[in-house]
Coordinates of C-alpha atoms in Angstrom, one line a residue:
M9 CA -84.3 34.6 115.0
A10 CA -83.3 38.3 115.6
T11 CA -80.7 37.1 118.1
S12 CA -79.1 34.9 115.5
E13 CA -78.9 37.7 113.0
N14 CA -77.4 40.1 115.6
E15 CA -74.8 37.4 116.5
S16 CA -74.0 36.9 112.9
K17 CA -73.6 40.7 112.3
D18 CA -71.5 40.9 115.5
T19 CA -69.2 38.1 114.3
I20 CA -68.8 39.8 110.9
T21 CA -68.0 43.1 112.7
V22 CA -65.4 41.4 114.9
Y23 CA -63.7 39.8 111.8
Q24 CA -63.8 43.1 109.9
E25 CA -62.2 44.9 112.9
R26 CA -59.5 42.2 113.2
L27 CA -58.8 42.4 109.4
D28 CA -58.7 46.2 109.7
E29 CA -56.2 45.9 112.6
L30 CA -54.1 43.5 110.6
D31 CA -54.2 45.8 107.6
A32 CA -53.2 48.8 109.7
T33 CA -50.3 46.8 111.2
L34 CA -49.1 45.6 107.8
A35 CA -49.4 49.1 106.2
S36 CA -47.4 50.6 109.1
K37 CA -44.6 48.0 108.7
M38 CA -44.5 48.6 105.0
D39 CA -44.4 52.4 105.6
R40 CA -41.5 51.9 108.0
W41 CA -39.5 49.5 105.7
S42 CA -40.4 50.4 102.2
V43 CA -37.9 53.2 101.6
P44 CA -34.9 51.4 103.2
A45 CA -35.8 48.2 101.3
L46 CA -36.0 50.2 98.0
R47 CA -32.8 52.0 98.8
T48 CA -31.0 48.7 99.4
A49 CA -32.5 46.9 96.4
V50 CA -31.6 49.7 93.9
G51 CA -28.2 50.2 95.4
V52 CA -27.4 46.4 95.3
V53 CA -28.7 46.2 91.7
F54 CA -26.4 49.0 90.6
I55 CA -23.4 47.6 92.4
W56 CA -24.0 44.1 91.1
F57 CA -24.6 45.1 87.4
G58 CA -21.7 47.6 87.5
A59 CA -19.4 45.0 88.9
L60 CA -20.3 42.6 86.1
K61 CA -19.4 45.3 83.6
I62 CA -16.0 46.0 85.4
L63 CA -15.2 42.2 85.4
G64 CA -16.2 41.9 81.7
V65 CA -18.9 39.3 82.3
S66 CA -22.1 41.5 81.9
P67 CA -24.7 40.1 79.5
A68 CA -25.4 43.7 78.7
G69 CA -21.8 44.5 77.7
D70 CA -22.4 43.7 74.1
L71 CA -25.5 45.8 74.0
V72 CA -23.7 48.8 75.6
A73 CA -20.8 48.3 73.2
S74 CA -23.1 48.3 70.2
T75 CA -24.9 51.4 71.3
V76 CA -21.9 53.5 72.2
Y77 CA -19.7 53.0 69.2
V78 CA -17.8 56.3 69.5
L79 CA -15.6 55.0 72.4
P80 CA -13.8 51.6 72.5
P81 CA -16.0 49.1 74.4
E82 CA -13.0 47.8 76.3
F83 CA -12.8 51.3 77.8
F84 CA -16.4 52.4 78.0
V85 CA -18.1 49.3 79.4
P86 CA -15.8 49.1 82.5
V87 CA -16.1 52.9 83.0
L88 CA -19.8 52.6 82.9
G89 CA -19.5 49.8 85.4
V90 CA -17.5 52.0 87.8
W91 CA -20.1 54.7 87.4
E92 CA -22.9 52.2 88.3
V93 CA -21.0 51.0 91.3
I94 CA -20.6 54.5 92.5
I95 CA -24.4 55.1 92.0
G96 CA -25.1 52.0 94.1
I97 CA -22.8 53.0 96.9
C98 CA -24.2 56.6 97.0
L99 CA -27.8 55.2 97.2
L100 CA -26.9 52.9 100.0
Y101 CA -25.3 55.7 102.1
P102 CA -28.2 58.2 102.7
P103 CA -26.0 61.3 103.0
L104 CA -24.9 60.7 99.4
T105 CA -28.3 60.1 98.0
R106 CA -28.4 63.4 96.1
V107 CA -25.0 62.6 94.4
G108 CA -26.3 59.1 93.5
L109 CA -29.5 60.5 92.1
L110 CA -27.5 63.0 90.0
L111 CA -25.3 60.3 88.6
L112 CA -28.3 58.1 88.0
A113 CA -30.1 61.0 86.1
L114 CA -27.1 61.4 83.9
Q115 CA -26.8 57.6 83.2
L116 CA -30.4 56.5 82.8
P117 CA -31.2 58.3 79.5
G118 CA -28.4 56.4 77.8
T119 CA -29.9 53.1 78.8
F120 CA -32.9 53.8 76.5
L121 CA -30.7 54.6 73.5
P122 CA -30.8 51.0 72.1
M123 CA -34.6 51.5 71.6
V124 CA -33.8 54.1 69.0
L125 CA -30.4 53.1 67.7
L126 CA -30.8 49.3 67.7
P127 CA -34.6 48.6 67.3
E128 CA -33.8 45.2 65.7
V129 CA -32.2 44.1 68.9
V130 CA -34.9 45.5 71.2
Y131 CA -38.1 44.7 69.5
T132 CA -39.6 41.5 68.1
T133 CA -42.6 43.5 66.9
F134 CA -42.3 47.3 66.9
P135 CA -43.4 49.1 69.2
Y136 CA -44.8 46.6 71.7
G137 CA -43.0 43.2 71.3
L138 CA -39.9 43.3 73.3
T139 CA -36.9 41.0 73.2
V140 CA -35.1 40.0 76.4
E141 CA -32.8 43.0 75.8
G142 CA -35.9 45.3 75.3
Q143 CA -37.3 44.0 78.6
Y144 CA -34.0 44.6 80.3
I145 CA -34.2 48.2 79.1
V146 CA -37.8 48.8 79.9
K147 CA -37.3 47.6 83.5
N148 CA -35.4 50.9 84.0
L149 CA -38.8 52.6 84.3
V150 CA -39.1 50.9 87.7
I151 CA -35.6 52.2 88.6
I152 CA -36.7 55.7 87.6
A153 CA -39.8 55.4 89.8
G154 CA -37.7 54.1 92.7
A155 CA -35.3 57.0 92.2
L156 CA -38.2 59.4 92.4
V157 CA -39.3 57.8 95.7
L158 CA -35.7 58.0 97.1
G159 CA -35.4 61.6 95.9
S160 CA -38.6 62.5 97.8
T161 CA -36.8 61.5 101.0
V162 CA -33.6 63.6 100.7
R163 CA -35.0 66.5 102.7
D164 CA -35.9 64.1 105.6
E165 CA -32.3 62.9 105.9
P166 CA -29.9 64.6 108.3
V167 CA -27.3 66.6 106.5
S168 CA -23.7 65.5 107.3
A169 CA -21.3 68.1 108.6

């Protein structure tokens, strides 16, 4: 009977060791690829969303136009689009990460303005029920977190001459 228990414990130990090895391998791969994947994802999102604004086909164009009413939307929305494309390009090219993060830091606070200026567009039930537009805005919290991660890597990157 004792032999059966020892074999069972040994089998469990073997499985635990295999799972630990698999876990270590996966964590190592994630450590290697997480920042490049984040850099690519955020860069592509900014280029894509910016291009939609430049082309005049962004679903957020009306929201932007309603929020920034001091400038004509036919001017401001495409300019914002160009700004976003530049952010995306800077984030995709590591030597320009700092520039991209600066442009992003200047742009992102404005993305939350509709929550204050247009609550009827953003909330179904204030302060927790969000419309699709509200969800679109709140997702910027993830972009802020991603920017913080990318910002934490700038001292690791070689400085271009």
